[in-house]
Amino acid sequence: MVTAARSVWAIDIGSSSLKALRLQAAGDRIEVTGLDYIEHPKILNAEGISEEEKNQIIRASLATFVGRNSLAKDDIAVSVPGQTSFARFIKLPPVEPKKIPEIIKFESVQQIPFDINEVEWDWQMMPKPDSPEVEVGIFAIKNELISRYLDNFSSENLRVTLVQMAPMALYNYAQFDRNDLDEQDKKAVVLLDMGSADTNLVICTKFSVWQRCIPLGGNNFTKAIADAFKLDFAKAEKLKRGAPVSKYARQIFHAMKPVFTDLGAEVQRSLGYFSGSHRGTAYTKIVLLGGGFKLQGLNKYIQQTTQLSVVRPDAFEKLVPAAGVSSAKLHDNICDLAVTYGLGVQSLGMAKINSNLLPKGIARRMMWARKSKFFTAAAVILLAASLLGLFKTFIDLKSIGSGSSPKKQATESAIQRARNIESELQAQKSRDETFKQQIASQMEIFKYREVIPLLHQTILKCLPQQKDLAEAYAAGDVSKILSIPRKERKQVFITSMNVMYYDSIASASFETGRSGGRSGRTSSGGYSETSDSTTQMADGKGFVVVIEGYTPYERIGELMDPAGVGSDPNKWGIVTRMMNLNYFFDANSPFQLFNKGKIEHFRTETGIVEVTDTKMPAGIGVSQLKTRGAIDEPQSEAAGGRGGRTFGRGESADRVGSELVLIDPLTNEEISKTYELDEKGRKKLDSFGQPLYIERDRWFRIKAKFLWVDPQQQQQLAGTY
């Protein structure tokens, strides 16, 4: 149980995001004084995410939350998922009130499916008017689960005061905010809150609640699409979100149909079970909450399956935004905030269920922490009173013993106070130097804050520029871009640039940085007449840089490190320019390419842009299914073809109905390797019967090391290299 707070931050951490509301009471309503919505960098229950990585993701989101919100001394209320906790509702016979806690403890040992010493548990009485029976809710969660969960909050110094199950928080929201629960307890409202991994089903009446966690969520729809279309999870999620406007909407919804059916069956089964145990209770409506129900068609399907009225709220009745809170942002996220709303209702003392699964040890420490300030204040007052009494006694005794006049004593007292103040002033002045050193030490970290941006600028200066093409891209002039044949465009697209600092650049390994996929075609780089490749640089601090991208230019070698260019900078490639950085910085570049002639210090990889190439860097182009000939309907990879290439139903293997290709998002040109087809859409073959291909853009990966010379050392080290 918790006492009512003046204001509270209610936090709900789901699989895909962190939702938070700062709430305070405003009469019979609740006012929103703070709102935050933070998407996780990764979905917590995605494949391959370990428990440790999941905790790191949660802590990163909490760090972002703490960094951009003022928490002051607000209470913190958090929810735990329904599938990790336990709830059971039992009826007790009529007994004396003082015996109820003892009976509940006995029942808890029987009902909770774990050793009672291994769980945190609490209970809540739910009486009904004019009923001799007493209904009690028992709630529990394993110690190791709640401790591990709260460690994430402790790492950010967040003082959690309330832990509640998400389904019970939803019930508190319905009890406080909704006006469609009748006093006779014969009408029930069904809450369905769909997250990424599961769906909380909560049946609410005026005096009782029943909940079940259905192990189906938004990720199940995504996985169904991924299995049907042979896509990875991220691409399947993107396809799901764009399904309503996709030309393959019918195939996408057909792939998700089994999940629709399973969800509808689970909802019907749960409603049937509740109706069997609660005779005479009728359902009035189903309220859909959570991001999972943003999927088009799902609302209508639930309504058709259950034959009940289905609503998706666009506002809360008793929740009002403060002046500084965006009403539009609150409205956009309204269906994702029901759990946080319920947590706030409980923290502010307005809830029906007030159980708290916060570990007893933490709650006890918090109680003593709140009381300690009163103990401290009392001790200080007592000490001050004692000192004043002793001081007064001493003065009186001295006055009686010396017989001196009161004025003399007052003068001596003033002189002594002045000496004390002078002594304190000198002591404070002596601390000046220490504080100055601390300030200088703290400011030292800003000394090199521009190094990384300067390194990025340096590398970007090494990229080739085709003036008319660059101007066309800057102006978005597609027609001018298309007037230049794609294979003749000397342009480079950078998809990623990873920079890692090392105190010893010679001992740094490329494998400790970003891997960039498996090894592709590799070389140690070419030779430039402007640099002596046999000269070995001395070790020092520097950066390991991995640059990934692609180019439409057919002769990629000319862009990278052309041979025989001499000292003509107009003919230099990317690598050649990296070897001659001083040319661009008037012999003052703080960076130097480190030992290009050795493969452990410099590598380049190139290849043809192809959909199925696992060595290719990520982020190249946009995937699109291109129709090559008349087809009945798109087929998956299992229907035939190479990698992402497919053909229609009933067609032979030498005919291509459609191909998955990568396109330039600005010009809509194909940039990936595809089959070479004749006028009938059949593959062209060479003299050995092998398919011929059209090769387009090239990808590249440059792994290099740059020695960094501190500007203060640059002058004395200028002749070393």
XYZ file of C-alpha atoms in Angstrom:
721
model
C 0.000 0.000 0.000
C 1.174 3.544 -0.719
C 0.151 6.938 0.580
C -1.201 9.560 -1.801
C 1.470 11.650 -3.535
C 1.296 15.325 -4.477
C 2.655 14.573 -7.963
C 3.942 11.425 -9.614
C 5.804 10.259 -12.693
C 4.018 7.126 -13.969
C 6.275 5.032 -16.236
C 5.248 2.112 -18.459
C 8.128 0.328 -20.246
C 6.855 -1.772 -23.141
C 8.661 -3.895 -25.711
C 9.043 -1.036 -28.171
C 8.889 2.184 -26.132
C 8.865 3.982 -22.773
C 5.710 5.956 -21.949
C 5.630 8.418 -19.050
C 3.124 10.893 -17.589
C 3.643 13.401 -14.777
C 0.304 13.719 -13.002
C -1.142 15.698 -10.111
C -4.616 15.928 -8.623
C -6.898 18.762 -9.763
C -10.145 18.380 -7.802
C -12.042 15.343 -9.081
C -9.843 15.272 -12.178
C -6.150 14.612 -12.842
C -3.872 17.122 -14.569
C -1.043 16.132 -16.910
C 1.983 18.335 -16.192
C 4.556 16.262 -18.093
C 4.536 13.812 -21.008
C 7.295 11.765 -22.627
C 7.341 8.991 -25.242
C 10.701 7.346 -26.031
C 11.051 4.586 -28.622
C 13.666 1.930 -27.835
C 16.529 1.592 -30.361
C 15.548 -2.097 -30.650
C 12.396 -4.095 -29.869
C 13.044 -5.849 -26.539
C 11.573 -9.203 -27.563
C 13.103 -9.330 -31.044
C 15.050 -12.438 -32.006
C 18.637 -12.548 -30.755
C 18.175 -9.992 -27.933
C 19.737 -11.360 -24.723
C 18.511 -10.512 -21.230
C 21.609 -8.358 -20.623
C 21.113 -6.450 -23.892
C 17.428 -5.976 -23.035
C 18.420 -4.357 -19.720
C 20.942 -2.134 -21.511
C 18.213 -0.941 -23.917
C 15.864 -0.179 -20.999
C 18.612 1.738 -19.180
C 19.397 3.740 -22.313
C 15.740 4.781 -22.625
C 15.604 5.634 -18.900
C 18.785 7.713 -19.254
C 17.132 9.641 -22.096
C 14.034 10.130 -19.960
C 16.043 11.393 -16.962
C 18.121 13.660 -19.172
C 15.187 15.589 -20.581
C 12.771 15.694 -17.635
C 12.943 17.339 -14.218
C 12.005 14.696 -11.638
C 12.524 16.837 -8.498
C 11.096 14.916 -5.525
C 8.212 13.313 -7.429
C 7.191 9.757 -6.651
C 7.905 7.160 -9.351
C 5.248 4.547 -10.213
C 6.094 1.732 -12.633
C 4.230 -1.198 -14.156
C 5.278 -4.813 -14.643
C 3.917 -6.913 -17.546
C 0.969 -9.177 -16.882
C 2.770 -12.276 -18.177
C 5.575 -11.929 -15.588
C 3.233 -11.516 -12.613
C 0.442 -13.490 -10.974
C -3.124 -12.507 -9.998
C -5.815 -14.643 -8.415
C -9.231 -13.640 -7.009
C -10.782 -15.708 -4.209
C -13.880 -15.441 -2.028
C -13.596 -15.665 1.746
C -16.344 -16.864 4.058
C -17.826 -14.363 6.539
C -15.228 -13.943 9.285
C -14.185 -11.341 11.838
C -12.217 -8.493 10.191
C -9.187 -9.047 12.438
C -8.827 -12.632 11.159
C -8.865 -11.697 7.479
C -5.062 -11.038 7.155
C -4.269 -14.426 8.695
C -6.699 -16.247 6.373
C -5.360 -14.379 3.329
C -1.778 -15.379 4.180
C -2.879 -19.008 4.420
C -4.729 -18.769 1.085
C -1.740 -17.078 -0.563
C 0.480 -20.047 0.257
C -2.098 -22.302 -1.399
C -2.818 -20.122 -4.443
C 0.601 -18.763 -5.451
C 2.386 -21.435 -7.564
C 5.820 -20.625 -6.044
C 7.457 -20.768 -2.651
C 5.967 -17.834 -0.700
C 9.527 -16.833 0.327
C 10.574 -16.482 -3.337
C 7.945 -13.894 -4.284
C 6.857 -10.373 -3.480
C 3.101 -10.394 -2.916
C 0.260 -8.173 -1.791
C -3.516 -8.375 -1.523
C -6.559 -6.188 -1.977
C -10.061 -6.548 -0.556
C -12.843 -5.936 -3.091
C -16.119 -5.850 -1.124
C -19.537 -5.710 -2.754
C -22.491 -3.877 -1.176
C -25.106 -6.146 0.422
C -22.953 -9.270 -0.051
C -21.846 -11.424 2.897
C -18.888 -12.779 0.923
C -15.600 -10.935 0.759
C -13.632 -11.098 -2.512
C -9.868 -10.697 -2.246
C -7.310 -10.220 -4.996
C -3.866 -11.793 -4.467
C -0.990 -10.452 -6.585
C 2.592 -11.730 -6.768
C 5.848 -11.589 -8.738
C 9.082 -13.535 -8.286
C 11.812 -11.763 -6.290
C 14.498 -12.236 -8.929
C 12.312 -10.743 -11.669
C 11.313 -7.605 -9.760
C 14.846 -7.087 -8.403
C 16.377 -7.311 -11.872
C 13.695 -4.969 -13.244
C 14.182 -2.347 -10.519
C 17.987 -2.449 -10.958
C 17.438 -0.599 -14.251
C 15.764 2.264 -12.372
C 18.372 2.241 -9.598
C 21.136 2.666 -12.192
C 19.594 6.066 -13.080
C 18.941 7.007 -9.403
C 15.178 6.757 -9.850
C 13.404 6.182 -6.514
C 10.496 3.856 -7.315
C 7.625 4.067 -4.814
C 4.974 1.929 -6.519
C 5.085 -1.283 -8.586
C 1.772 -2.399 -10.062
C 0.744 -5.055 -12.595
C -0.192 -3.542 -15.964
C -3.683 -5.236 -16.013
C -4.516 -3.808 -12.559
C -3.352 -0.358 -13.680
C -5.767 -0.685 -16.631
C -8.581 -1.553 -14.206
C -7.781 1.513 -12.062
C -7.956 3.650 -15.211
C -11.384 2.205 -16.128
C -12.746 2.635 -12.575
C -11.654 6.271 -12.382
C -12.183 7.530 -15.919
C -14.970 5.541 -17.556
C -18.656 6.168 -16.789
C -20.083 3.014 -18.413
C -19.730 0.720 -15.339
C -23.146 0.463 -13.667
C -23.789 0.334 -9.933
C -25.576 -3.045 -10.152
C -22.339 -4.769 -11.226
C -24.194 -6.526 -14.063
C -22.497 -4.787 -16.973
C -18.866 -5.318 -17.900
C -16.456 -3.381 -20.108
C -13.667 -5.349 -21.801
C -10.254 -3.691 -22.168
C -7.893 -5.114 -24.803
C -4.378 -3.647 -24.611
C -2.151 -5.033 -27.380
C 1.607 -4.629 -27.150
C 4.438 -6.058 -29.225
C 4.532 -9.498 -27.581
C 1.163 -10.022 -25.885
C -2.311 -8.642 -25.266
C -3.786 -7.863 -21.842
C -7.503 -8.715 -21.637
C -9.141 -7.058 -18.602
C -12.863 -7.454 -17.850
C -14.049 -4.615 -15.596
C -17.237 -4.305 -13.552
C -18.034 -1.797 -10.833
C -16.824 -4.067 -8.018
C -14.693 -6.786 -9.624
C -12.008 -7.436 -12.204
C -10.795 -10.443 -14.175
C -7.679 -10.498 -16.334
C -5.825 -12.776 -18.724
C -2.623 -12.298 -20.735
C -3.021 -13.550 -24.329
C 0.409 -14.476 -25.813
C -0.303 -12.750 -29.138
C 0.823 -9.248 -30.063
C 1.984 -7.020 -32.875
C 5.153 -9.073 -33.411
C 3.063 -12.137 -34.347
C 1.613 -10.274 -37.337
C 5.117 -9.159 -38.349
C 6.494 -12.714 -38.054
C 3.645 -14.052 -40.205
C 4.574 -11.572 -42.961
C 8.279 -12.378 -42.577
C 7.618 -16.135 -42.955
C 5.288 -15.676 -45.922
C 7.543 -13.313 -47.882
C 10.923 -14.679 -46.675
C 11.944 -11.303 -45.202
C 13.863 -10.338 -42.086
C 11.933 -8.903 -39.132
C 12.726 -5.228 -39.800
C 11.596 -5.386 -43.454
C 8.473 -7.329 -42.507
C 7.589 -4.677 -39.886
C 7.961 -1.955 -42.517
C 5.770 -3.935 -44.944
C 3.104 -4.399 -42.232
C 2.919 -0.677 -41.466
C 2.584 0.171 -45.151
C 0.096 -2.618 -45.929
C -2.984 -0.372 -46.457
C -1.317 1.525 -49.320
C 0.672 -1.379 -50.764
C -0.295 -2.876 -54.110
C 0.191 -6.258 -52.426
C -2.207 -5.461 -49.591
C -4.306 -8.553 -50.356
C -1.314 -10.892 -50.093
C -0.106 -9.171 -46.905
C -3.447 -9.490 -45.130
C -3.769 -13.054 -46.376
C -0.436 -13.845 -44.680
C -1.674 -12.307 -41.404
C -5.065 -14.051 -41.507
C -4.037 -17.001 -39.213
C -2.977 -14.508 -36.516
C -6.295 -12.654 -36.864
C -8.092 -15.975 -36.415
C -6.013 -17.031 -33.375
C -6.507 -13.668 -31.644
C -10.263 -13.708 -32.233
C -10.514 -17.276 -30.904
C -8.535 -16.405 -27.735
C -10.715 -13.358 -27.048
C -13.922 -15.376 -27.525
C -12.602 -18.170 -25.289
C -11.749 -15.689 -22.514
C -15.130 -13.949 -22.716
C -16.892 -17.320 -22.638
C -14.974 -18.426 -19.541
C -15.844 -15.218 -17.675
C -19.516 -15.465 -18.650
C -19.630 -19.049 -17.332
C -18.314 -18.023 -13.910
C -20.220 -14.717 -13.644
C -23.826 -15.521 -14.488
C -26.006 -12.542 -15.358
C -23.116 -10.236 -16.358
C -23.440 -8.758 -19.856
C -20.726 -7.133 -21.957
C -21.409 -3.573 -23.080
C -18.395 -2.878 -25.267
C -14.746 -3.630 -25.977
C -12.210 -0.807 -25.564
C -9.102 -1.237 -27.735
C -5.810 0.158 -26.390
C -2.133 -0.128 -27.286
C -0.141 0.353 -30.471
C -0.965 -3.129 -31.821
C -4.512 -2.088 -32.700
C -3.244 0.525 -35.142
C -3.185 -2.346 -37.663
C -5.912 -1.643 -40.228
C -8.835 -4.043 -40.192
C -8.102 -5.525 -36.759
C -10.727 -3.395 -34.969
C -13.417 -4.439 -37.432
C -12.386 -8.083 -37.166
C -12.692 -8.067 -33.346
C -16.139 -6.499 -33.643
C -17.317 -9.103 -36.172
C -15.863 -11.974 -34.138
C -17.320 -10.970 -30.747
C -20.524 -9.271 -32.010
C -19.826 -6.483 -29.492
C -19.464 -2.742 -29.910
C -15.759 -1.868 -30.318
C -14.322 1.586 -29.561
C -10.827 3.066 -29.665
C -10.750 6.123 -27.358
C -9.447 9.435 -28.651
C -9.483 11.159 -25.233
C -9.711 10.473 -21.493
C -12.720 11.877 -19.635
C -10.973 13.069 -16.449
C -7.430 13.700 -17.704
C -6.685 17.316 -18.640
C -3.374 18.729 -19.949
C -1.659 21.615 -18.162
C -0.755 24.785 -20.025
C 2.757 23.619 -20.902
C 1.734 20.164 -22.222
C 0.980 19.614 -25.904
C -2.658 18.539 -26.322
C -1.837 17.222 -29.803
C 0.953 14.968 -28.501
C -1.318 13.701 -25.723
C -4.073 12.970 -28.248
C -1.713 11.153 -30.640
C -0.529 8.765 -27.896
C -3.798 8.482 -25.934
C -4.286 4.744 -26.533
C -0.721 3.968 -25.367
C -1.115 5.833 -22.045
C -3.897 3.903 -20.279
C -1.430 1.948 -18.099
C 0.471 5.081 -17.037
C -2.855 6.831 -16.362
C -3.911 3.960 -14.070
C -0.572 4.073 -12.239
C -1.019 7.791 -11.627
C -4.591 7.290 -10.376
C -3.288 4.838 -7.749
C -0.328 7.004 -6.699
C -2.625 9.999 -6.184
C -4.911 7.968 -3.888
C -7.920 7.712 -6.246
C -7.767 4.035 -7.217
C -9.889 0.965 -6.512
C -6.889 -1.386 -6.284
C -3.965 -0.184 -4.146
C -1.735 -3.251 -3.986
C 2.014 -2.634 -4.308
C 4.609 -5.224 -5.407
C 7.563 -3.043 -4.383
C 9.985 -5.290 -2.407
C 9.493 -4.880 1.336
C 13.181 -4.113 1.938
C 13.120 -1.208 -0.521
C 9.834 0.112 0.901
C 11.245 -0.047 4.441
C 14.397 1.862 3.450
C 12.287 4.505 1.729
C 10.092 4.903 4.827
C 13.139 5.428 7.060
C 14.657 7.779 4.480
C 11.510 9.918 4.629
C 11.571 9.920 8.448
C 15.320 10.486 8.739
C 15.035 14.181 7.892
C 12.692 14.640 10.854
C 15.094 12.747 13.135
C 17.957 14.911 11.882
C 16.005 18.120 12.438
C 15.065 17.020 15.970
C 18.683 16.131 16.779
C 19.926 19.494 15.467
C 17.342 21.375 17.538
C 18.264 19.385 20.648
C 21.985 19.981 20.105
C 21.458 23.696 19.491
C 19.356 24.023 22.640
C 22.030 22.207 24.686
C 24.837 24.383 23.306
C 22.881 27.566 23.951
C 22.226 26.473 27.534
C 25.917 25.681 28.122
C 26.999 28.925 26.502
C 24.591 30.970 28.625
C 25.785 29.178 31.774
C 29.438 29.856 30.866
C 28.793 33.559 30.246
C 26.918 33.922 33.491
C 29.663 32.191 35.512
C 32.369 34.313 33.884
C 30.426 37.501 34.532
C 29.994 36.630 38.200
C 33.637 35.590 38.655
C 35.357 38.511 36.896
C 33.136 41.274 38.012
C 33.788 43.068 34.701
C 31.249 45.430 33.177
C 28.723 44.201 30.551
C 30.039 46.729 27.981
C 33.580 45.346 28.212
C 32.298 41.834 27.782
C 30.247 42.895 24.756
C 33.305 44.586 23.207
C 35.526 41.548 23.712
C 32.812 39.336 22.287
C 32.550 41.515 19.163
C 36.343 41.471 18.702
C 36.404 37.702 19.024
C 33.635 37.338 16.436
C 35.570 39.589 14.053
C 38.691 37.440 14.498
C 36.664 34.308 13.817
C 35.195 35.845 10.677
C 38.664 36.938 9.485
C 40.014 33.456 10.082
C 37.132 31.913 8.145
C 37.656 34.401 5.295
C 41.330 33.454 5.010
C 40.441 29.782 5.059
C 37.993 30.279 2.200
C 40.530 32.304 0.178
C 43.073 29.529 0.557
C 40.661 27.213 -1.274
C 40.654 29.410 -4.412
C 43.562 27.594 -6.067
C 41.989 24.181 -5.499
C 38.733 25.294 -7.117
C 40.583 26.855 -10.035
C 42.397 23.573 -10.662
C 39.111 21.660 -10.530
C 37.516 24.064 -13.015
C 40.518 23.764 -15.347
C 40.340 19.968 -15.100
C 36.642 19.943 -15.971
C 37.138 22.341 -18.901
C 39.943 20.126 -20.255
C 37.373 17.675 -21.649
C 36.132 20.353 -24.087
C 39.606 20.919 -25.517
C 39.196 18.404 -28.331
C 35.416 18.513 -28.825
C 35.823 19.490 -32.498
C 38.201 16.638 -33.431
C 35.592 14.086 -34.565
C 33.595 16.628 -36.683
C 36.924 17.762 -38.200
C 37.800 14.137 -39.068
C 34.403 13.731 -40.756
C 34.983 16.991 -42.674
C 38.451 15.816 -43.699
C 37.153 12.496 -45.055
C 34.264 14.176 -46.892
C 36.787 16.464 -48.625
C 38.345 13.312 -50.071
C 35.163 12.421 -51.998
C 35.107 13.197 -55.741
C 32.879 16.034 -56.971
C 31.216 16.300 -60.419
C 30.108 19.927 -60.282
C 27.058 19.862 -62.568
C 25.830 16.602 -61.016
C 26.301 17.919 -57.463
C 24.313 21.056 -58.321
C 21.506 18.960 -59.820
C 21.293 16.820 -56.675
C 21.315 19.913 -54.437
C 18.424 21.394 -56.442
C 16.562 18.058 -56.694
C 16.629 18.381 -60.516
C 15.875 14.758 -61.500
C 15.721 15.473 -65.245
C 19.221 16.980 -65.224
C 20.542 14.012 -63.229
C 18.969 11.546 -65.696
C 20.526 13.400 -68.629
C 23.885 11.995 -67.507
C 24.152 8.210 -68.058
C 24.216 6.558 -64.627
C 27.480 4.687 -65.267
C 29.208 8.013 -66.044
C 28.149 9.804 -62.829
C 31.209 10.387 -60.676
C 29.306 10.499 -57.412
C 29.683 8.614 -54.148
C 26.903 7.862 -51.644
C 28.096 7.270 -48.064
C 25.705 4.972 -46.146
C 27.693 4.804 -42.908
C 30.883 6.069 -41.295
C 32.124 4.507 -38.039
C 34.931 6.185 -36.042
C 36.713 4.633 -33.031
C 39.498 6.313 -31.018
C 42.620 4.403 -29.806
C 45.627 5.508 -27.792
C 47.757 3.108 -29.873
C 46.704 3.119 -33.514
C 49.276 0.483 -34.525
C 47.818 -2.141 -32.177
C 44.175 -1.312 -32.999
C 42.277 -3.967 -34.953
C 39.531 -3.467 -37.516
C 37.655 -6.361 -35.929
C 37.144 -4.349 -32.700
C 35.148 -1.781 -34.615
C 32.158 -2.313 -36.856
C 32.456 -5.548 -38.756
C 30.478 -4.495 -41.820
C 29.573 -8.091 -42.743
C 31.761 -10.904 -43.937
C 34.937 -10.290 -45.834
C 34.453 -9.227 -49.439
C 36.975 -8.669 -52.213
C 39.934 -7.181 -50.307
C 43.137 -5.390 -51.194
C 45.714 -3.413 -49.255
C 45.201 -0.342 -51.409
C 47.041 1.063 -54.429
C 50.184 3.175 -54.771
C 50.413 6.923 -55.190
C 53.475 8.673 -56.585
C 52.887 11.469 -54.055
C 53.644 9.208 -51.068
C 56.361 6.708 -50.246
C 54.451 3.460 -49.452
C 57.520 1.861 -47.903
C 57.832 4.488 -45.160
C 56.560 3.163 -41.837
C 54.963 5.680 -39.502
C 55.640 5.642 -35.782
C 52.799 4.572 -33.505
C 50.603 7.152 -31.825
C 47.020 7.977 -30.938
C 44.485 8.013 -33.706
C 41.228 6.737 -35.160
C 40.042 3.576 -36.875
C 37.549 4.577 -39.580
C 35.200 2.287 -41.523
C 33.456 4.010 -44.480
C 30.690 2.242 -46.393
C 28.775 3.329 -49.464
C 28.164 2.846 -53.160
C 28.630 4.576 -56.509
C 26.932 4.380 -59.919
C 30.288 5.035 -61.646
C 31.256 1.973 -63.660
C 35.022 2.278 -63.166
C 35.112 2.272 -59.382
C 38.900 1.857 -59.389
C 39.262 5.386 -60.807
C 37.233 6.743 -57.889
C 39.212 4.844 -55.279
C 42.947 4.856 -56.065
C 43.788 5.345 -59.759
C 47.307 4.482 -60.847
C 49.618 6.850 -62.677
C 47.966 10.081 -61.559
C 51.155 11.606 -60.192
C 50.733 14.910 -58.363
C 47.663 16.059 -60.336
C 44.962 16.498 -57.627
C 42.230 16.650 -60.294
C 42.856 12.966 -61.040
C 43.192 11.730 -57.473
C 40.731 9.188 -56.101
C 39.312 8.888 -52.599
C 42.260 6.883 -51.267
C 44.797 9.071 -53.104
C 43.337 12.151 -51.434
C 43.466 10.471 -48.031
C 47.209 9.984 -48.609
C 47.642 13.687 -49.365
C 45.564 15.403 -46.659
C 48.075 18.208 -46.189
C 47.224 19.392 -49.709
C 43.736 20.321 -48.506
C 44.862 21.826 -45.185
C 47.910 23.862 -46.279
C 50.341 21.320 -44.750
C 48.496 21.679 -41.431
C 46.205 18.632 -41.347
C 45.992 17.094 -37.854
C 45.394 13.677 -39.472
C 47.606 11.399 -41.555
C 46.696 8.111 -43.231
C 48.559 5.437 -41.277
C 50.716 2.823 -43.064
C 48.505 2.330 -46.110
C 50.877 -0.263 -47.527
C 50.008 -2.872 -44.855
C 46.762 -4.831 -44.981
C 46.400 -4.806 -41.173
C 46.261 -0.976 -41.324
C 44.378 -0.331 -44.573
C 41.863 -2.319 -46.632
C 39.344 -1.680 -49.373
C 36.502 -3.959 -50.423
C 34.242 -3.526 -53.471
C 31.478 -5.457 -55.157
C 28.402 -5.297 -57.356
C 25.204 -4.017 -55.697
C 22.966 -7.089 -55.509
C 19.870 -7.833 -53.386
C 21.167 -11.219 -52.230
C 24.755 -10.133 -51.498
C 25.362 -10.606 -47.748
C 28.734 -8.832 -47.983
C 27.139 -5.596 -49.210
C 26.808 -2.680 -46.717
C 23.355 -1.912 -45.315
C 21.328 1.135 -46.337
C 21.828 0.954 -50.115
C 18.747 1.970 -52.094
C 15.109 1.097 -51.451
C 13.692 -2.402 -51.999
C 10.963 -2.663 -54.620
C 9.297 -5.570 -56.419
C 9.513 -4.922 -60.175
C 7.129 -6.668 -62.616
C 9.000 -8.055 -65.632
C 6.090 -9.699 -67.455
C 2.415 -10.616 -67.061
C 1.938 -12.635 -63.860
C -1.045 -14.069 -61.981
C 0.127 -12.958 -58.535
C 3.496 -12.461 -56.763
C 5.114 -15.606 -55.455
C 7.563 -15.938 -52.572
C 11.182 -17.029 -52.864
C 10.022 -20.619 -52.438
C 8.245 -20.376 -55.840
C 11.557 -20.223 -57.677
C 14.174 -17.823 -58.876
C 17.479 -16.563 -57.531
C 17.394 -14.979 -54.067
C 14.817 -12.191 -54.248
C 13.860 -12.877 -57.928
C 10.479 -14.593 -58.543
C 8.256 -15.638 -61.440
C 4.499 -16.017 -61.721
C 2.312 -19.065 -61.241
C 2.584 -21.593 -64.041
C 5.657 -19.975 -65.627
C 8.838 -21.837 -66.462
C 12.083 -21.253 -64.572
C 13.659 -19.394 -67.527
C 10.966 -16.714 -67.454
C 11.007 -13.947 -64.810
C 7.617 -12.573 -63.757
C 8.963 -10.173 -61.169
C 12.243 -9.303 -59.429
C 13.058 -7.753 -56.041
C 15.454 -4.921 -56.875
C 17.062 -1.907 -55.202
C 16.183 1.520 -56.630
C 17.574 5.038 -56.302
C 14.996 6.831 -54.064
C 15.456 10.142 -55.924
C 15.613 9.078 -59.591
C 13.699 5.764 -59.241
C 16.421 4.026 -61.289
C 17.304 0.394 -60.659
C 20.753 0.140 -59.065
C 21.131 -3.566 -58.315
C 22.243 -6.548 -60.393
C 19.320 -8.152 -62.310
C 18.725 -10.767 -64.983
C 19.210 -9.752 -68.604
C 15.864 -10.563 -70.290
C 14.673 -10.819 -73.881
C 11.531 -9.141 -75.223
C 9.389 -12.025 -73.882
C 10.696 -11.703 -70.341
C 12.942 -14.774 -70.495
C 16.475 -14.962 -69.175
C 19.249 -14.548 -71.712
C 21.842 -17.282 -71.521
C 25.503 -17.405 -72.452
C 27.132 -20.114 -74.576
C 27.354 -22.353 -71.491
C 23.641 -22.041 -70.699
C 24.218 -19.758 -67.692
C 22.012 -16.649 -67.124
C 23.363 -13.272 -68.208
C 23.078 -10.345 -65.796
C 22.946 -6.553 -65.952
C 25.436 -5.107 -63.490
C 24.805 -1.579 -62.267
C 26.083 0.232 -59.179
C 29.158 -0.809 -57.150
C 29.489 -0.884 -53.374
C 32.660 -0.257 -51.404
C 34.003 -0.501 -47.880
C 37.163 1.363 -46.804
C 38.874 0.395 -43.545
C 41.617 2.859 -42.668
C 43.580 4.222 -39.740
C 44.337 7.911 -39.261
C 47.141 9.115 -37.023
C 46.071 12.136 -34.996
C 48.661 14.772 -34.210
C 47.680 17.064 -31.328
C 47.992 20.677 -32.615
C 50.332 21.429 -29.702
C 52.665 18.600 -30.827
C 52.214 19.138 -34.561
C 55.137 21.494 -34.929
C 57.691 19.267 -33.191
C 56.444 16.095 -34.954
C 56.200 17.644 -38.413
C 59.472 16.087 -39.565
C 58.910 12.638 -38.077
C 56.654 11.308 -40.805
